[in-house]
Tab-separated table of C-alpha atoms in Angstrom:
chain	number	residue	atom	x	y	z
A	1	UNK	CA	-41.001	4.303	95.520
A	2	UNK	CA	-43.210	2.394	94.050
A	3	UNK	CA	-46.301	4.073	92.633
A	4	UNK	CA	-49.981	3.268	94.890
A	5	UNK	CA	-52.151	2.459	91.794
A	6	UNK	CA	-55.641	2.899	93.907
A	7	UNK	CA	-58.623	1.648	91.746
A	8	UNK	CA	-61.959	3.075	92.224
A	9	UNK	CA	-64.923	0.728	93.315
A	10	UNK	CA	-67.278	-0.056	90.115
A	11	UNK	CA	-65.280	1.451	87.816
A	12	UNK	CA	-63.485	-0.275	84.444
A	13	UNK	CA	-60.734	1.107	82.553
A	14	UNK	CA	-63.075	0.873	79.185
A	15	UNK	CA	-60.372	2.325	77.010
A	16	UNK	CA	-57.051	0.475	75.434
A	17	UNK	CA	-55.110	3.607	77.256
A	18	UNK	CA	-55.883	5.387	80.277
A	19	UNK	CA	-53.546	8.659	81.657
A	20	UNK	CA	-53.101	7.845	84.524
A	21	UNK	CA	-53.364	10.793	87.487
A	22	UNK	CA	-50.000	10.883	89.220
A	23	UNK	CA	-49.178	13.091	92.299
A	24	UNK	CA	-47.968	13.124	95.903
A	25	UNK	CA	-50.101	12.720	98.690
A	26	UNK	CA	-48.528	13.380	102.037
A	27	UNK	CA	-45.225	11.438	101.116
A	28	UNK	CA	-46.370	8.686	98.358
A	29	UNK	CA	-46.717	9.218	94.941
A	30	UNK	CA	-49.914	7.735	94.176
A	31	UNK	CA	-50.879	6.987	90.200
A	32	UNK	CA	-54.600	6.531	90.076
A	33	UNK	CA	-56.932	5.570	86.667
A	34	UNK	CA	-60.055	7.043	88.637
A	35	UNK	CA	-61.965	9.541	86.308
A	36	UNK	CA	-59.872	13.102	86.494
A	37	UNK	CA	-63.482	14.246	87.665
A	38	UNK	CA	-63.379	12.356	90.664
A	39	UNK	CA	-63.574	14.779	93.524
A	40	UNK	CA	-59.314	14.999	96.376
A	41	UNK	CA	-61.899	14.890	98.664
A	42	UNK	CA	-63.768	11.548	97.854
A	43	UNK	CA	-59.987	10.284	97.090
A	44	UNK	CA	-58.724	10.822	100.555
A	45	UNK	CA	-61.012	9.648	102.848
A	46	UNK	CA	-62.247	7.079	100.907
A	47	UNK	CA	-59.191	5.647	98.797
A	48	UNK	CA	-56.494	6.568	101.247
A	49	UNK	CA	-58.552	6.818	104.564
A	50	UNK	CA	-56.763	9.773	105.621
A	51	UNK	CA	-59.955	10.087	107.396
A	52	UNK	CA	-58.698	13.521	109.250
A	53	UNK	CA	-59.836	15.891	106.214
A	54	UNK	CA	-63.810	16.020	107.119
A	55	UNK	CA	-66.382	16.036	105.233
A	56	UNK	CA	-68.937	19.384	105.755
A	57	UNK	CA	-70.884	21.486	103.756
A	58	UNK	CA	-69.374	19.835	100.534
A	59	UNK	CA	-69.988	23.650	99.478
A	60	UNK	CA	-66.913	25.270	100.082
A	61	UNK	CA	-67.942	27.207	102.790
A	62	UNK	CA	-67.042	25.527	105.831
A	63	UNK	CA	-62.753	25.201	105.394
A	64	UNK	CA	-63.730	21.205	107.367
A	65	UNK	CA	-61.921	19.409	103.943
A	66	UNK	CA	-59.302	21.791	103.847
A	67	UNK	CA	-55.609	20.987	102.112
A	68	UNK	CA	-52.803	22.307	100.627
A	69	UNK	CA	-51.705	22.319	96.846
A	70	UNK	CA	-47.980	22.499	96.453
A	71	UNK	CA	-47.139	23.263	93.099
A	72	UNK	CA	-43.081	24.161	91.548
A	73	UNK	CA	-43.989	27.765	89.369
A	74	UNK	CA	-40.158	28.526	88.283
A	75	UNK	CA	-37.843	27.455	90.774
A	76	UNK	CA	-40.210	27.652	93.034
A	77	UNK	CA	-42.660	25.793	95.275
A	78	UNK	CA	-45.430	27.217	96.533
A	79	UNK	CA	-48.268	26.484	98.581
A	80	UNK	CA	-51.880	27.178	98.923
A	81	UNK	CA	-54.709	25.952	100.713
A	82	UNK	CA	-57.709	24.479	98.822
A	83	UNK	CA	-61.178	22.836	100.011
A	84	UNK	CA	-60.848	19.262	98.729
A	85	UNK	CA	-64.767	19.271	98.227
A	86	UNK	CA	-63.997	21.095	95.383
A	87	UNK	CA	-61.244	20.121	94.051
A	88	UNK	CA	-60.949	17.726	91.179
A	89	UNK	CA	-58.360	14.762	90.824
A	90	UNK	CA	-57.625	16.186	87.770
A	91	UNK	CA	-56.675	19.479	88.973
A	92	UNK	CA	-53.725	18.145	91.096
A	93	UNK	CA	-51.537	16.288	88.752
A	94	UNK	CA	-47.758	16.918	89.835
A	95	UNK	CA	-48.396	18.218	92.420
A	96	UNK	CA	-47.610	18.045	96.627
A	97	UNK	CA	-51.733	17.518	98.659
A	98	UNK	CA	-50.800	17.851	101.935
A	99	UNK	CA	-54.117	16.616	104.532
A	100	UNK	CA	-53.574	17.116	108.626
A	101	UNK	CA	-51.685	13.402	108.615
A	102	UNK	CA	-49.436	14.999	106.735
A	103	UNK	CA	-48.319	17.930	109.101
A	104	UNK	CA	-48.145	15.020	111.732
A	105	UNK	CA	-44.259	15.254	113.208
A	106	UNK	CA	-43.266	11.213	114.663
A	107	UNK	CA	-44.401	10.953	118.598
A	108	UNK	CA	-45.169	14.562	118.916
A	109	UNK	CA	-47.540	17.540	118.251
A	110	UNK	CA	-46.169	19.721	115.826
A	111	UNK	CA	-46.136	23.556	117.317
A	112	UNK	CA	-49.488	24.061	115.577
A	113	UNK	CA	-51.255	21.999	117.120
A	114	UNK	CA	-49.637	21.870	120.337
A	115	UNK	CA	-50.901	25.665	120.052
A	116	UNK	CA	-54.327	25.015	119.381
A	117	UNK	CA	-54.542	22.763	122.718
A	118	UNK	CA	-52.547	25.149	124.593
A	119	UNK	CA	-55.746	27.692	124.045
A	120	UNK	CA	-58.324	25.810	123.996
A	121	UNK	CA	-58.931	25.863	120.247
A	122	UNK	CA	-60.924	22.815	119.824
A	123	UNK	CA	-64.059	21.942	121.734
A	124	UNK	CA	-66.171	18.910	119.093
A	125	UNK	CA	-62.594	19.042	116.594
A	126	UNK	CA	-64.195	18.704	113.469
A	127	UNK	CA	-62.770	22.017	112.133
A	128	UNK	CA	-59.204	21.320	113.724
A	129	UNK	CA	-57.861	20.086	111.345
A	130	UNK	CA	-58.806	22.614	108.311
A	131	UNK	CA	-57.901	24.915	111.322
A	132	UNK	CA	-53.644	23.260	111.242
A	133	UNK	CA	-53.633	22.375	107.804
A	134	UNK	CA	-54.401	26.348	106.440
A	135	UNK	CA	-51.874	27.647	109.227
A	136	UNK	CA	-49.767	25.013	107.925
A	137	UNK	CA	-49.957	26.594	104.609
A	138	UNK	CA	-49.831	30.076	106.565
A	139	UNK	CA	-46.171	28.688	107.618
A	140	UNK	CA	-45.341	27.462	104.209
A	141	UNK	CA	-45.944	31.245	102.443
A	142	UNK	CA	-43.730	33.362	102.029
A	143	UNK	CA	-46.111	36.123	103.571
A	144	UNK	CA	-44.899	38.323	106.314
A	145	UNK	CA	-45.312	36.573	109.404
A	146	UNK	CA	-47.947	39.446	111.145
A	147	UNK	CA	-51.189	38.313	113.394
A	148	UNK	CA	-53.285	39.809	110.091
A	149	UNK	CA	-51.727	37.555	107.826
A	150	UNK	CA	-52.027	34.945	110.000
A	151	UNK	CA	-55.702	35.119	110.509
A	152	UNK	CA	-56.048	35.889	106.814
A	153	UNK	CA	-54.808	32.148	106.575
A	154	UNK	CA	-57.578	30.891	108.414
A	155	UNK	CA	-60.489	33.138	106.526
A	156	UNK	CA	-62.465	29.391	104.966
A	157	UNK	CA	-62.400	27.595	108.422
A	158	UNK	CA	-65.329	27.627	110.186
A	159	UNK	CA	-65.716	27.062	114.013
A	160	UNK	CA	-69.022	26.327	114.923
A	161	UNK	CA	-68.288	25.379	118.958
A	162	UNK	CA	-65.298	26.632	120.269
A	163	UNK	CA	-65.244	30.545	119.136
A	164	UNK	CA	-62.804	32.422	117.820
A	165	UNK	CA	-60.252	34.007	120.418
A	166	UNK	CA	-58.862	31.167	121.052
A	167	UNK	CA	-58.151	30.109	117.845
A	168	UNK	CA	-56.782	33.893	117.411
A	169	UNK	CA	-54.173	33.399	120.001
A	170	UNK	CA	-52.896	29.810	118.569
A	171	UNK	CA	-52.816	31.705	115.384
A	172	UNK	CA	-50.741	34.323	116.924
A	173	UNK	CA	-48.327	32.202	118.705
A	174	UNK	CA	-47.594	30.667	115.427
A	175	UNK	CA	-46.673	33.944	114.147
A	176	UNK	CA	-44.681	34.744	117.091
A	177	UNK	CA	-43.187	31.434	116.528
A	178	UNK	CA	-42.060	32.620	112.511
A	179	UNK	CA	-40.610	35.779	113.350
A	180	UNK	CA	-37.526	33.951	113.919
A	181	UNK	CA	-37.393	32.827	109.822
A	182	UNK	CA	-36.024	36.822	108.924
A	183	UNK	CA	-35.708	36.004	105.322
A	184	UNK	CA	-34.900	32.619	105.077
A	185	UNK	CA	-36.901	29.951	102.520
A	186	UNK	CA	-40.262	29.139	104.394
A	187	UNK	CA	-39.655	25.413	103.439
A	188	UNK	CA	-36.730	25.240	104.887
A	189	UNK	CA	-37.392	27.068	108.327
A	190	UNK	CA	-40.561	24.710	108.871
A	191	UNK	CA	-38.679	22.071	108.327
A	192	UNK	CA	-35.255	22.476	109.899
A	193	UNK	CA	-37.391	24.313	113.130
A	194	UNK	CA	-39.502	20.870	114.069
A	195	UNK	CA	-42.508	22.537	112.917
A	196	UNK	CA	-43.553	20.478	109.635
A	197	UNK	CA	-41.512	17.001	109.101
A	198	UNK	CA	-38.293	17.016	107.576
A	199	UNK	CA	-39.956	15.210	103.867
A	200	UNK	CA	-41.582	19.113	103.000
A	201	UNK	CA	-37.541	19.580	101.918
A	202	UNK	CA	-37.935	17.144	99.084
A	203	UNK	CA	-40.428	17.948	98.384
A	204	UNK	CA	-39.716	20.574	94.790
A	205	UNK	CA	-37.356	17.546	93.736
A	206	UNK	CA	-39.980	15.287	93.492
A	207	UNK	CA	-42.365	16.930	91.820
A	208	UNK	CA	-39.898	18.291	89.263
A	209	UNK	CA	-38.681	14.752	88.600
A	210	UNK	CA	-42.142	13.660	88.073
A	211	UNK	CA	-42.926	16.149	85.583
A	212	UNK	CA	-39.503	15.387	83.656
A	213	UNK	CA	-40.678	11.988	83.701
A	214	UNK	CA	-44.472	12.821	82.461
A	215	UNK	CA	-43.276	15.505	79.716
A	216	UNK	CA	-40.081	12.666	78.651
A	217	UNK	CA	-42.956	9.539	77.899
A	218	UNK	CA	-45.086	11.809	76.205
A	219	UNK	CA	-47.353	11.673	78.838
A	220	UNK	CA	-48.360	15.185	79.396
A	221	UNK	CA	-51.084	16.619	77.391
A	222	UNK	CA	-50.681	19.876	75.965
A	223	UNK	CA	-53.805	20.655	73.936
A	224	UNK	CA	-56.932	20.741	74.255
A	225	UNK	CA	-60.006	18.077	73.330
A	226	UNK	CA	-62.381	19.550	72.188
A	227	UNK	CA	-65.039	17.049	73.153
A	228	UNK	CA	-64.669	16.637	76.689
A	229	UNK	CA	-65.843	19.435	79.754
A	230	UNK	CA	-63.952	22.011	80.696
A	231	UNK	CA	-62.896	22.810	84.278
A	232	UNK	CA	-60.999	25.932	86.021
A	233	UNK	CA	-61.731	25.357	89.757
A	234	UNK	CA	-64.812	23.845	89.680
A	235	UNK	CA	-66.119	26.152	92.622
A	236	UNK	CA	-69.656	26.551	91.679
A	237	UNK	CA	-69.853	23.368	89.272
A	238	UNK	CA	-69.006	21.076	91.475
A	239	UNK	CA	-71.582	22.597	93.804
A	240	UNK	CA	-74.468	22.506	90.926
A	241	UNK	CA	-73.218	18.866	89.429
A	242	UNK	CA	-71.740	17.011	92.460
A	243	UNK	CA	-73.551	14.586	91.706
A	244	UNK	CA	-72.026	13.753	87.935
A	245	UNK	CA	-69.075	15.368	88.058
A	246	UNK	CA	-66.709	12.162	89.289
A	247	UNK	CA	-67.807	10.637	85.679
A	248	UNK	CA	-67.131	13.252	83.194
A	249	UNK	CA	-64.481	13.152	81.151
A	250	UNK	CA	-62.829	16.377	82.306
A	251	UNK	CA	-60.119	18.717	80.059
A	252	UNK	CA	-58.469	20.140	82.815
A	253	UNK	CA	-57.373	24.095	82.422
A	254	UNK	CA	-54.786	23.918	85.587
A	255	UNK	CA	-52.983	21.285	83.427
A	256	UNK	CA	-52.127	23.681	80.523
A	257	UNK	CA	-49.306	26.273	81.250
A	258	UNK	CA	-50.398	28.714	78.622
A	259	UNK	CA	-53.595	29.784	80.356
A	260	UNK	CA	-51.652	30.325	83.757
A	261	UNK	CA	-49.793	33.236	82.610
A	262	UNK	CA	-50.362	36.916	83.494
A	263	UNK	CA	-48.753	39.686	81.937
A	264	UNK	CA	-48.716	43.357	80.730
A	265	UNK	CA	-48.484	44.230	76.700
A	266	UNK	CA	-48.160	47.864	75.835
A	267	UNK	CA	-51.287	49.392	77.600
A	268	UNK	CA	-53.495	46.373	77.661
A	269	UNK	CA	-53.101	43.542	80.459
A	270	UNK	CA	-53.361	39.735	79.619
A	271	UNK	CA	-54.122	36.702	82.000
A	272	UNK	CA	-54.802	33.303	80.741
A	273	UNK	CA	-58.729	31.474	80.583
A	274	UNK	CA	-57.207	29.035	83.815
A	275	UNK	CA	-55.880	32.364	85.896
A	276	UNK	CA	-57.195	32.622	89.450
A	277	UNK	CA	-58.659	35.219	91.844
A	278	UNK	CA	-55.444	34.767	94.307
A	279	UNK	CA	-53.063	34.961	91.201
A	280	UNK	CA	-54.522	38.439	89.693
A	281	UNK	CA	-54.495	39.839	93.515
A	282	UNK	CA	-50.839	39.040	93.729
A	283	UNK	CA	-50.266	40.186	90.259
A	284	UNK	CA	-47.961	43.248	90.059
A	285	UNK	CA	-50.160	44.650	87.074
A	286	UNK	CA	-53.234	44.730	88.822
A	287	UNK	CA	-50.950	45.770	92.149
A	288	UNK	CA	-50.154	49.237	89.938
A	289	UNK	CA	-52.631	50.070	88.531
A	290	UNK	CA	-55.565	49.073	90.401
A	291	UNK	CA	-54.547	49.126	94.389
A	292	UNK	CA	-58.019	48.723	95.722
A	293	UNK	CA	-57.944	45.497	94.029
A	294	UNK	CA	-57.395	43.011	96.802
A	295	UNK	CA	-59.878	44.784	99.052
A	296	UNK	CA	-62.335	44.410	96.215
A	297	UNK	CA	-61.265	40.583	95.706
A	298	UNK	CA	-61.599	39.584	99.662
A	299	UNK	CA	-65.370	40.687	99.475
A	300	UNK	CA	-65.414	37.533	97.693
A	301	UNK	CA	-65.439	34.299	98.650
A	302	UNK	CA	-62.611	32.694	101.020
A	303	UNK	CA	-58.645	33.010	100.591
A	304	UNK	CA	-59.198	28.714	100.332
A	305	UNK	CA	-61.919	29.500	96.872
A	306	UNK	CA	-59.743	32.315	95.307
A	307	UNK	CA	-57.214	29.943	95.485
A	308	UNK	CA	-58.628	28.022	93.120
A	309	UNK	CA	-61.522	29.809	91.916
A	310	UNK	CA	-61.194	31.161	88.128
A	311	UNK	CA	-62.053	34.871	86.749
A	312	UNK	CA	-63.073	32.820	83.356
A	313	UNK	CA	-64.918	30.384	85.342
A	314	UNK	CA	-67.222	33.414	87.057
A	315	UNK	CA	-67.293	34.741	83.192
A	316	UNK	CA	-69.231	31.471	81.624
A	317	UNK	CA	-71.093	30.391	85.028
A	318	UNK	CA	-72.829	33.281	84.126
A	319	UNK	CA	-74.563	33.912	87.439
A	320	UNK	CA	-76.687	37.172	87.485
A	321	UNK	CA	-74.464	38.519	89.997
A	322	UNK	CA	-71.454	37.101	89.083
A	323	UNK	CA	-68.843	39.304	91.203
A	324	UNK	CA	-65.779	39.167	88.989
A	325	UNK	CA	-67.935	39.771	85.943
A	326	UNK	CA	-69.789	42.931	86.957
A	327	UNK	CA	-65.641	43.670	87.620
A	328	UNK	CA	-64.499	42.718	84.467
A	329	UNK	CA	-67.922	44.195	82.709
A	330	UNK	CA	-66.798	47.668	83.690
A	331	UNK	CA	-63.246	47.190	82.067
A	332	UNK	CA	-64.685	46.257	78.688
A	333	UNK	CA	-62.912	43.148	78.834
A	334	UNK	CA	-62.131	41.392	75.835
A	335	UNK	CA	-62.797	37.699	75.180
A	336	UNK	CA	-59.963	34.804	72.937
A	337	UNK	CA	-62.393	31.887	73.016
A	338	UNK	CA	-60.677	28.891	71.557
A	339	UNK	CA	-61.743	25.089	69.753
A	340	UNK	CA	-57.697	23.729	70.144
A	341	UNK	CA	-57.420	25.374	66.913
A	342	UNK	CA	-59.180	28.269	66.160
A	343	UNK	CA	-59.434	31.557	68.129
A	344	UNK	CA	-61.883	34.540	67.988
A	345	UNK	CA	-62.580	37.353	70.106
A	346	UNK	CA	-65.404	38.747	71.654
A	347	UNK	CA	-66.215	41.106	74.250
A	348	UNK	CA	-67.444	39.908	77.485
A	349	UNK	CA	-70.208	42.518	77.299
A	350	UNK	CA	-71.782	40.364	74.420
A	351	UNK	CA	-71.032	36.593	75.871
A	352	UNK	CA	-74.697	36.711	77.297
A	353	UNK	CA	-77.778	36.309	75.496
A	354	UNK	CA	-80.398	35.143	78.110
A	355	UNK	CA	-80.319	33.738	81.152
A	356	UNK	CA	-77.554	31.163	81.543
A	357	UNK	CA	-77.116	31.399	77.358
A	358	UNK	CA	-73.609	32.337	76.006
A	359	UNK	CA	-72.418	33.405	72.854
A	360	UNK	CA	-70.330	30.334	72.708
A	361	UNK	CA	-70.405	26.864	71.083
A	362	UNK	CA	-69.679	24.171	73.508
A	363	UNK	CA	-66.132	22.840	71.937
A	364	UNK	CA	-64.958	26.215	73.047
A	365	UNK	CA	-62.945	27.725	76.032
A	366	UNK	CA	-61.207	31.200	77.166
A	367	UNK	CA	-58.092	31.144	76.382
A	368	UNK	CA	-57.483	34.465	77.387
A	369	UNK	CA	-58.929	37.292	78.810
A	370	UNK	CA	-57.386	41.033	78.265
A	371	UNK	CA	-58.110	45.134	79.042
A	372	UNK	CA	-57.220	48.278	78.846
A	373	UNK	CA	-54.796	49.540	81.740
A	374	UNK	CA	-56.360	52.182	82.979
A	375	UNK	CA	-55.148	56.098	82.283
A	376	UNK	CA	-53.846	58.449	84.645
A	377	UNK	CA	-57.516	60.011	84.422
A	378	UNK	CA	-59.486	57.027	84.874
A	379	UNK	CA	-60.911	55.520	88.398
A	380	UNK	CA	-62.409	52.320	89.444
A	381	UNK	CA	-64.696	51.345	92.068
A	382	UNK	CA	-66.793	48.341	92.595
A	383	UNK	CA	-69.937	48.377	95.558
A	384	UNK	CA	-71.594	45.226	96.713
A	385	UNK	CA	-74.259	44.200	99.306
A	386	UNK	CA	-74.913	40.941	100.538
A	387	UNK	CA	-76.248	39.782	103.704
A	388	UNK	CA	-73.219	39.556	105.330
A	389	UNK	CA	-69.653	40.796	104.439
A	390	UNK	CA	-67.692	37.427	103.649
A	391	UNK	CA	-68.364	34.842	102.068
A	392	UNK	CA	-71.500	35.313	100.614
A	393	UNK	CA	-73.593	36.197	97.309
A	394	UNK	CA	-74.620	39.648	96.802
A	395	UNK	CA	-77.780	41.416	96.324
A	396	UNK	CA	-76.660	43.816	94.162
A	397	UNK	CA	-73.068	44.777	93.048
A	398	UNK	CA	-71.854	47.377	90.980
A	399	UNK	CA	-68.969	48.629	88.761
A	400	UNK	CA	-68.076	51.886	87.137
A	401	UNK	CA	-64.866	53.123	85.143
A	402	UNK	CA	-64.850	56.645	84.722
A	403	UNK	CA	-62.577	58.865	82.964
A	404	UNK	CA	-63.071	62.458	84.106
A	405	UNK	CA	-61.320	66.130	82.957
A	406	UNK	CA	-62.149	68.239	86.576
A	407	UNK	CA	-65.632	67.596	86.835
A	408	UNK	CA	-65.923	66.358	83.007
A	409	UNK	CA	-66.931	63.000	82.556
A	410	UNK	CA	-65.502	62.281	79.560
A	411	UNK	CA	-66.236	58.511	79.495
A	412	UNK	CA	-67.794	56.235	81.727
A	413	UNK	CA	-68.848	51.921	82.457
A	414	UNK	CA	-71.567	51.031	84.351
A	415	UNK	CA	-72.314	47.012	85.026
A	416	UNK	CA	-74.746	46.132	87.863
A	417	UNK	CA	-75.505	42.449	88.834
A	418	UNK	CA	-78.479	40.805	90.923
A	419	UNK	CA	-81.007	43.497	88.366
A	420	UNK	CA	-81.302	41.125	85.612
A	421	UNK	CA	-81.390	37.431	83.748
A	422	UNK	CA	-77.833	38.418	82.567
A	423	UNK	CA	-74.686	40.563	83.621
A	424	UNK	CA	-75.564	43.470	82.986
A	425	UNK	CA	-73.743	46.375	81.157
A	426	UNK	CA	-75.944	49.715	81.720
A	427	UNK	CA	-75.346	51.188	77.753
A	428	UNK	CA	-77.660	53.447	77.836
A	429	UNK	CA	-77.267	55.359	81.433
A	430	UNK	CA	-72.981	54.771	79.968
A	431	UNK	CA	-73.490	56.999	76.632
A	432	UNK	CA	-75.421	59.649	78.950
A	433	UNK	CA	-73.328	60.547	81.091
A	434	UNK	CA	-70.495	60.743	78.738
A	435	UNK	CA	-69.711	64.968	78.733
A	436	UNK	CA	-72.048	65.553	81.835
A	437	UNK	CA	-70.396	67.231	84.708
A	438	UNK	CA	-70.887	65.379	88.092
A	439	UNK	CA	-73.664	67.121	90.293
A	440	UNK	CA	-76.147	66.122	92.145
A	441	UNK	CA	-78.472	66.552	89.526
A	442	UNK	CA	-77.178	64.400	86.699
A	443	UNK	CA	-75.945	61.916	89.396
A	444	UNK	CA	-80.363	62.035	89.688
A	445	UNK	CA	-81.092	61.544	86.011
A	446	UNK	CA	-78.607	59.007	85.361
A	447	UNK	CA	-80.172	57.095	88.357
A	448	UNK	CA	-83.971	56.839	86.339
A	449	UNK	CA	-82.607	56.276	82.872
A	450	UNK	CA	-80.277	52.920	84.998
A	451	UNK	CA	-83.632	51.589	86.763
A	452	UNK	CA	-85.500	52.007	83.015
A	453	UNK	CA	-82.201	49.163	82.013
A	454	UNK	CA	-82.935	46.908	84.580
A	455	UNK	CA	-85.708	44.167	85.234
A	456	UNK	CA	-85.158	42.942	88.748
A	457	UNK	CA	-86.928	40.224	90.159
A	458	UNK	CA	-88.281	39.257	93.877
A	459	UNK	CA	-86.111	36.471	95.482
A	460	UNK	CA	-84.495	35.100	98.523
A	461	UNK	CA	-82.033	37.796	98.639
A	462	UNK	CA	-84.375	41.029	98.751
A	463	UNK	CA	-87.439	42.061	96.834
A	464	UNK	CA	-87.561	44.239	93.033
A	465	UNK	CA	-88.241	47.309	95.031
A	466	UNK	CA	-85.209	46.584	97.387
A	467	UNK	CA	-82.874	45.865	94.774
A	468	UNK	CA	-83.914	49.155	92.301
A	469	UNK	CA	-83.079	51.360	96.106
A	470	UNK	CA	-79.943	48.978	96.226
A	471	UNK	CA	-78.775	50.053	93.124
A	472	UNK	CA	-79.409	53.835	93.270
A	473	UNK	CA	-77.594	53.890	96.251
A	474	UNK	CA	-74.203	52.305	95.212
A	475	UNK	CA	-74.938	54.003	92.475
A	476	UNK	CA	-74.491	57.448	94.348
A	477	UNK	CA	-71.937	55.259	96.426
A	478	UNK	CA	-69.673	55.107	93.544
A	479	UNK	CA	-69.856	58.725	92.988
A	480	UNK	CA	-69.455	59.447	96.768
A	481	UNK	CA	-66.336	57.449	97.048
A	482	UNK	CA	-64.761	58.786	93.613
A	483	UNK	CA	-65.802	62.398	94.001
A	484	UNK	CA	-64.357	63.262	97.737
A	485	UNK	CA	-66.891	66.292	99.382
A	486	UNK	CA	-69.975	65.538	97.627
A	487	UNK	CA	-73.229	65.029	98.838
A	488	UNK	CA	-75.711	63.390	97.937
A	489	UNK	CA	-79.554	62.838	99.042
């Protein structure tokens, strides 16, 4: 099939050689010289005229722009739902993009669409394509076909008018349909049973050929160009700089295979700078050593955003209330920074010099992150308060990593967000707690010390006094969780 070349309006090819961005959009192979920072949402709607993908919030909240991204990892093809309003086309190189039009069966509704109709799960219809695409992703995943997983697959989709019970019923109908799958391959089952179009069965081979062709022709860039702006998931960068990012020359870290690995070396966990939140949630290492990590991560954003948001991006964004920054500050995470030629190590605790000011040169990016895995007597707790439970920015968040011998604290590391201009490691409080017994008086004294290490301001998420109170209460929550039976005032 001949590639389709799409020219961006008013875009001039000023360089003698332009690397084309290639991917499969539904059934068609795409090859475009557009700037790699152009949003996938804009490409889909304005260049391919596939208007089923809707423009809603442009911040990843509503899910109306949801598409699926299929990627070959090893011998398997995996699909994940993402918000196309925060995804650059350069990040989908050699991948399969599925819009709602790509889920259509010839002449009839697919079972997902039919179920939405049967259950009256649509009213104005604006959000419906996003729900259909997310449920299609559920059908293509290897997750257990349970009602809980079905609902989780649409946790990034918002409906303003229909109400959710009818949508839940539609999702449950799909779950019942998938019960027949047993151990069959999800893609094979979906295509042979008429859930999704037959062309899905050939996508893996087409992606493998596409990637091999690019590599054999020397077009697949393996290194990093230091003069470029680096982009991971872009889930916050595109919210802040939507009007300029589509013009940027960007180095897409998602396209560096070495930056997408997670592993254990002796007693340390290493993961690359392009590792997403979902990657960590699915990691066997994290599941073994942090059994509560999945529940912690589900408090942060939604499934489509977690599918593209990177941990390194959370660090570099330098938000004073970055949830994963606070989590990994308590673990004393170490960063390997690279300029493409040389590397250096920097503790995460030393990355922040002031508000949005980093100990990082413009040409550097996070190549790798590592931290020591907890011993048997070490436990971790994360707490967060926000105006709504999910998909919200914290008013205050905090984490503690503590090692104990009986009721005596051997080592402890406390971090807090929303209480100063940078994500805070509470060094004095942590040092004072070492060697102390866990009791009411010690905890109250530690709270007093912590109050001297923070400088919250009053803003839309709460007053200074409220944030100080929150940190004190969350501090107590850590110890009540980690020391059952401890009664605190």
